[in-house]
Coordinates of C-alpha atoms in Angstrom, one line a residue:
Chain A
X1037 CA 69.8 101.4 114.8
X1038 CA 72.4 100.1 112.5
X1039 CA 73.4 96.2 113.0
X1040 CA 76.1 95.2 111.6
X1041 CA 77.2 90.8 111.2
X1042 CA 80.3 89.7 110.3
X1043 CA 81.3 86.4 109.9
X1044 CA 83.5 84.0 110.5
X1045 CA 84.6 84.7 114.1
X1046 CA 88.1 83.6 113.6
X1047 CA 89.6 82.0 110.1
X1048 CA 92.6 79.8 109.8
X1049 CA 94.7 79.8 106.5
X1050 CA 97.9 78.6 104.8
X1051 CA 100.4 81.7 103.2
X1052 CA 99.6 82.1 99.8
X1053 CA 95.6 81.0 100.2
X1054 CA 92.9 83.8 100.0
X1055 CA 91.0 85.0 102.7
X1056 CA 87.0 85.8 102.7
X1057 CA 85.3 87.7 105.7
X1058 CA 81.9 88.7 105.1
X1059 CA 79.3 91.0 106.7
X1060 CA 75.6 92.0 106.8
X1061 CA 73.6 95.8 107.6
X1062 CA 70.4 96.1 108.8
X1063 CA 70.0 100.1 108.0
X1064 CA 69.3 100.0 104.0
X1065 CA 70.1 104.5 104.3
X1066 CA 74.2 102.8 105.2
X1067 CA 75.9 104.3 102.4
X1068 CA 80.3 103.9 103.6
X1069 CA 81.3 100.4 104.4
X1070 CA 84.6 100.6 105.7
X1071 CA 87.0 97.5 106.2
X1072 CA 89.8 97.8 109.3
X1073 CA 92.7 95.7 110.7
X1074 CA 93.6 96.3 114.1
X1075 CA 96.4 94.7 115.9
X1076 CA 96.6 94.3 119.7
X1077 CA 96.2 97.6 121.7
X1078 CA 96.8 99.9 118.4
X1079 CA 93.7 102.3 116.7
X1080 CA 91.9 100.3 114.0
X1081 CA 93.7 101.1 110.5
X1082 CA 91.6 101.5 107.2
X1083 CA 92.4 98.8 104.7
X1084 CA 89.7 99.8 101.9
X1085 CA 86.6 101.5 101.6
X1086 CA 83.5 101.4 99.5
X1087 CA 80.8 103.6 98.8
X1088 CA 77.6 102.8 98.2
X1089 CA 77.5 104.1 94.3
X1090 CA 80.2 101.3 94.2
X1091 CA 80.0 97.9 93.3
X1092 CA 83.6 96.9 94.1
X1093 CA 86.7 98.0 94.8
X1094 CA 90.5 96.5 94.4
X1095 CA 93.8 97.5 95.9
X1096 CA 96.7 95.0 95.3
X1097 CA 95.9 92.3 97.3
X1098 CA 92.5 93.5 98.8
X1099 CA 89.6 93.9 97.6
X1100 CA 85.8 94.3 98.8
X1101 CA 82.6 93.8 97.2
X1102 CA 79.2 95.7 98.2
X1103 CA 75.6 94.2 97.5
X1104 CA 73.3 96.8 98.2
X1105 CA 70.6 94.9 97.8
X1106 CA 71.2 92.1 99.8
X1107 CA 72.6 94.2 102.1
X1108 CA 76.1 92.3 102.4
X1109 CA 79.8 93.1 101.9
X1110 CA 82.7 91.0 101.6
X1111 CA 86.8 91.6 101.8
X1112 CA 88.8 89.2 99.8
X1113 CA 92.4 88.8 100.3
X1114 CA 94.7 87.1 98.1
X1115 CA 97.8 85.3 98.3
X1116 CA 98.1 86.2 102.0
X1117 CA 100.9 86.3 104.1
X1118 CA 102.1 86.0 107.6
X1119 CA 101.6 89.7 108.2
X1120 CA 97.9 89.6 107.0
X1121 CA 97.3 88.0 110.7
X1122 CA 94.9 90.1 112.8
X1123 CA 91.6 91.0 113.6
X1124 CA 89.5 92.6 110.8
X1125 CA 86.5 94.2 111.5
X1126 CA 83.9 95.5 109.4
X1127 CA 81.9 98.5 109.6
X1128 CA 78.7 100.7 108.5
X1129 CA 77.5 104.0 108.1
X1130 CA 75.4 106.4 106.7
X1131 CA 77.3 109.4 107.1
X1132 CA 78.7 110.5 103.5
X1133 CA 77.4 113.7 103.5
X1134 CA 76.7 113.9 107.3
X1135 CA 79.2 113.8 109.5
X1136 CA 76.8 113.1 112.5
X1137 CA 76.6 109.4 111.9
X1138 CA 79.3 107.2 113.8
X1139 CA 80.2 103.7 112.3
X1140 CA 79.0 100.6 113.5
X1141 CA 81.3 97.6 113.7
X1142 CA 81.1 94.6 113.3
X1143 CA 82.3 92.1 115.9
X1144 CA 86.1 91.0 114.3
X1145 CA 87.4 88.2 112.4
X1146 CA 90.7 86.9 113.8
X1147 CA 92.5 86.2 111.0
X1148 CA 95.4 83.8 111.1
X1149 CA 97.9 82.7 108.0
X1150 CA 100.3 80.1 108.8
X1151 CA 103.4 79.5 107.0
Chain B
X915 CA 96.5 115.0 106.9
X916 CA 93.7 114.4 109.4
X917 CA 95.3 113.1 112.4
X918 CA 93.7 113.2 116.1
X919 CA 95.8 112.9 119.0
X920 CA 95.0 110.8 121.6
X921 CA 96.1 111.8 125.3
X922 CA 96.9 110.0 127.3
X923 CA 98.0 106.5 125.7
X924 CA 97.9 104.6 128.8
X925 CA 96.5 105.1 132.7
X926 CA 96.2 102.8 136.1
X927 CA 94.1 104.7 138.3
X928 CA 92.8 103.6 141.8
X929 CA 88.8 102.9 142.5
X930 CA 87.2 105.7 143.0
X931 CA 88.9 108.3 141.1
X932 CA 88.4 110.2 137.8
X933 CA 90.1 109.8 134.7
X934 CA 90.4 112.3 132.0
X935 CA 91.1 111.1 128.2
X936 CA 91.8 114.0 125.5
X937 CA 91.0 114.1 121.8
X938 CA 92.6 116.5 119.7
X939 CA 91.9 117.0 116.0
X940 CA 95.5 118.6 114.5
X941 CA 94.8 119.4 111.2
X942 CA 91.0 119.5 110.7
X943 CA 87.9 120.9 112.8
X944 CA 86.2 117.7 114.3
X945 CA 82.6 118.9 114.5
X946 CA 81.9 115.7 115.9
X947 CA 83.6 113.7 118.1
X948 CA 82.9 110.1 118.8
X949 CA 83.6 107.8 121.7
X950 CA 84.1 103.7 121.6
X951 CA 85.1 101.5 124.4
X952 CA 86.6 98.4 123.6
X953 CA 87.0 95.3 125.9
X954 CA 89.4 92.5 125.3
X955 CA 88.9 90.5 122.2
X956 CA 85.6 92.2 121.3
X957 CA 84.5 94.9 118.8
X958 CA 84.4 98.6 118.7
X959 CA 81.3 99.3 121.0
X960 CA 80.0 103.3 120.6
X961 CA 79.3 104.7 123.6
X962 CA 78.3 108.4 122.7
X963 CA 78.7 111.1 119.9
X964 CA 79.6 114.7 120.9
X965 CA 79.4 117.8 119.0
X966 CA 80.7 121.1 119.6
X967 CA 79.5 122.9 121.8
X968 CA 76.6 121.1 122.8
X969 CA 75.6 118.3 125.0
X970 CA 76.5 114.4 124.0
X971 CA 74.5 112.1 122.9
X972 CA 74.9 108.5 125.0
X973 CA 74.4 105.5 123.3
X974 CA 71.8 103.0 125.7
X975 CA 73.1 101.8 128.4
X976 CA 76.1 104.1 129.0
X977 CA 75.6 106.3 132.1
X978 CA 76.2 109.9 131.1
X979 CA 77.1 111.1 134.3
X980 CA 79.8 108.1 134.8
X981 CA 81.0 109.1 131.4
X982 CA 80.9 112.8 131.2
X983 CA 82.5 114.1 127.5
X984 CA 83.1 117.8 127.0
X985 CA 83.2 119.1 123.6
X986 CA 84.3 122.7 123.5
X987 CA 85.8 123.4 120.7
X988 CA 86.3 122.0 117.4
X989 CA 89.7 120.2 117.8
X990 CA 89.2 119.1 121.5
X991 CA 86.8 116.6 122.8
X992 CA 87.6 114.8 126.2
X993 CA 86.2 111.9 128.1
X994 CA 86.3 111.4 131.7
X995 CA 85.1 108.5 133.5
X996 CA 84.6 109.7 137.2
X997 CA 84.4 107.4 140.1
X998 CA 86.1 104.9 138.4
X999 CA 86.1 100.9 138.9
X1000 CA 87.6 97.8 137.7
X1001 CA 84.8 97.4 135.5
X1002 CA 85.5 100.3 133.5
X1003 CA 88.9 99.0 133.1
X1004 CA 88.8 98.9 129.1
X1005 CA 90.6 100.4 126.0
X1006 CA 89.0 104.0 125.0
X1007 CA 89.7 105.7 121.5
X1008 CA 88.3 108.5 119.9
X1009 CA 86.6 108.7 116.0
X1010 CA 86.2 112.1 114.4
X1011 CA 84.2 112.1 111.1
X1012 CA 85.8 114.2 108.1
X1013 CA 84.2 115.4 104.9
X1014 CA 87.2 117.3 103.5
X1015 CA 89.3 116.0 101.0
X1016 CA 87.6 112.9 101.1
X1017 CA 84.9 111.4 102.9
X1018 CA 86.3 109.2 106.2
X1019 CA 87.0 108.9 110.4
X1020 CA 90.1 109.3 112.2
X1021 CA 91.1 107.5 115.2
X1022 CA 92.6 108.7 117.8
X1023 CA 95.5 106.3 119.1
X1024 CA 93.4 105.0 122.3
X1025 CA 93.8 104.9 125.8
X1026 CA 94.8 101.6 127.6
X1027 CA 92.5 102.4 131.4
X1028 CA 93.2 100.0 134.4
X1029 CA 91.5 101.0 137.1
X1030 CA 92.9 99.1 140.2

């Protein structure tokens, strides 16, 4: 099955700094590569999305880059801010089209921005 | 659009007893339903797909008849963990996949289950 890696585990930053979390799939047929924050005890909340037909994609602040062929995708986040704190996880699947495939997470980044 | 309702939000439950978690699409037909457990400061683990109106699939490792999900229609989907333990105490939410009006999954709100 799909195996998603996302790295760093946790990442410390000062307000106004950008932010990289980057991740790795296994399954080359992943074609939706979704990006989520999730605070404590709340439903993980779509930040951005890219497809794999995509290269990158930017919104405001946020922005994620897709490498099909290295099979890696990153989310950037500029000029951050105290409310960018939380975990971010990244995930995978190949389900455009198919709405049998679930996504695969990766295992979080705890994100902190200090003031 | 495309909201699922999650049911309910929060449970204690003693050893022992079944628990039944609800997952209602409101505004779309889920035709498949999936189901993540999530322990404390860890990821998003799948534990099993559903679709309607037939049997689950279970990811490895995940006892089907511990975790028995029910599929019925296409905007319900429940969970129920029977003979519970503390073990299974965990955060459970619902994913349903949509194609319609753009490619993406909707959570449910999850359910907070300490079993005591």
């Amino acid at each position: 099955g799909e195996n998603v890696e996302q790295h760093p585990s946790t990442l410390s930053v000062q307000e106004g700094d950008s932010a990289v979390i980057k991740c790795t799939y296994s399954d080359s047929a992943s074609n939706y590569f979704p990006w989520y924050k999730q605070e404590l005890g709340k439903r993980p909340q779509l930040i951005i999305d890219i497809r794999s037909n995509v290269g990158e994609k930017k919104d405001q602040r946020i922005a994620v880059t897709l490498n099909k062929t290295a099979k890696h995708f990153s989310l950037h986040i500029t000029e951050t801010q105290p409310e960018d704190s939380a975990v971010y996880f990244c995930a995978a699947s190949k389900g455009m089209g198919n709405s049998g495939y679930a996504l695969n997470f990766g295992k979080g980044t705890s994100l902190l921005v200090t003031p | 659009g495309a909201v699922v309702s999650q049911h309910p939000s929060w449970v204690i439950c003693k050893s022992g007893t079944s628990v039944k978690i609800e997952c209602r699409s409101l505004d779309f037909q889920a035709t498949t339903m999936f189901w993540y457990r999530q322990f404390p400061k860890q990821s998003l683990m799948l534990m099993a797909t559903s679709n309607e109106g037939s049997k689950a699939t279970y990811e490895q490792g995940v006892e089907k008849d511990k975790f028995l999900i029910n599929h019925a229609s296409l905007t319900l989907s429940t969970l129920t963990v029977t003979s519970a333990h503390p073990e299974d105490s965990s955060f459970y939410i619902c994913s349903a996949s949509r194609q319609i009006p753009n490619y993406g999954y909707t959570f449910g709100s999850g359910t907070r289950l300490t079993v005591v």
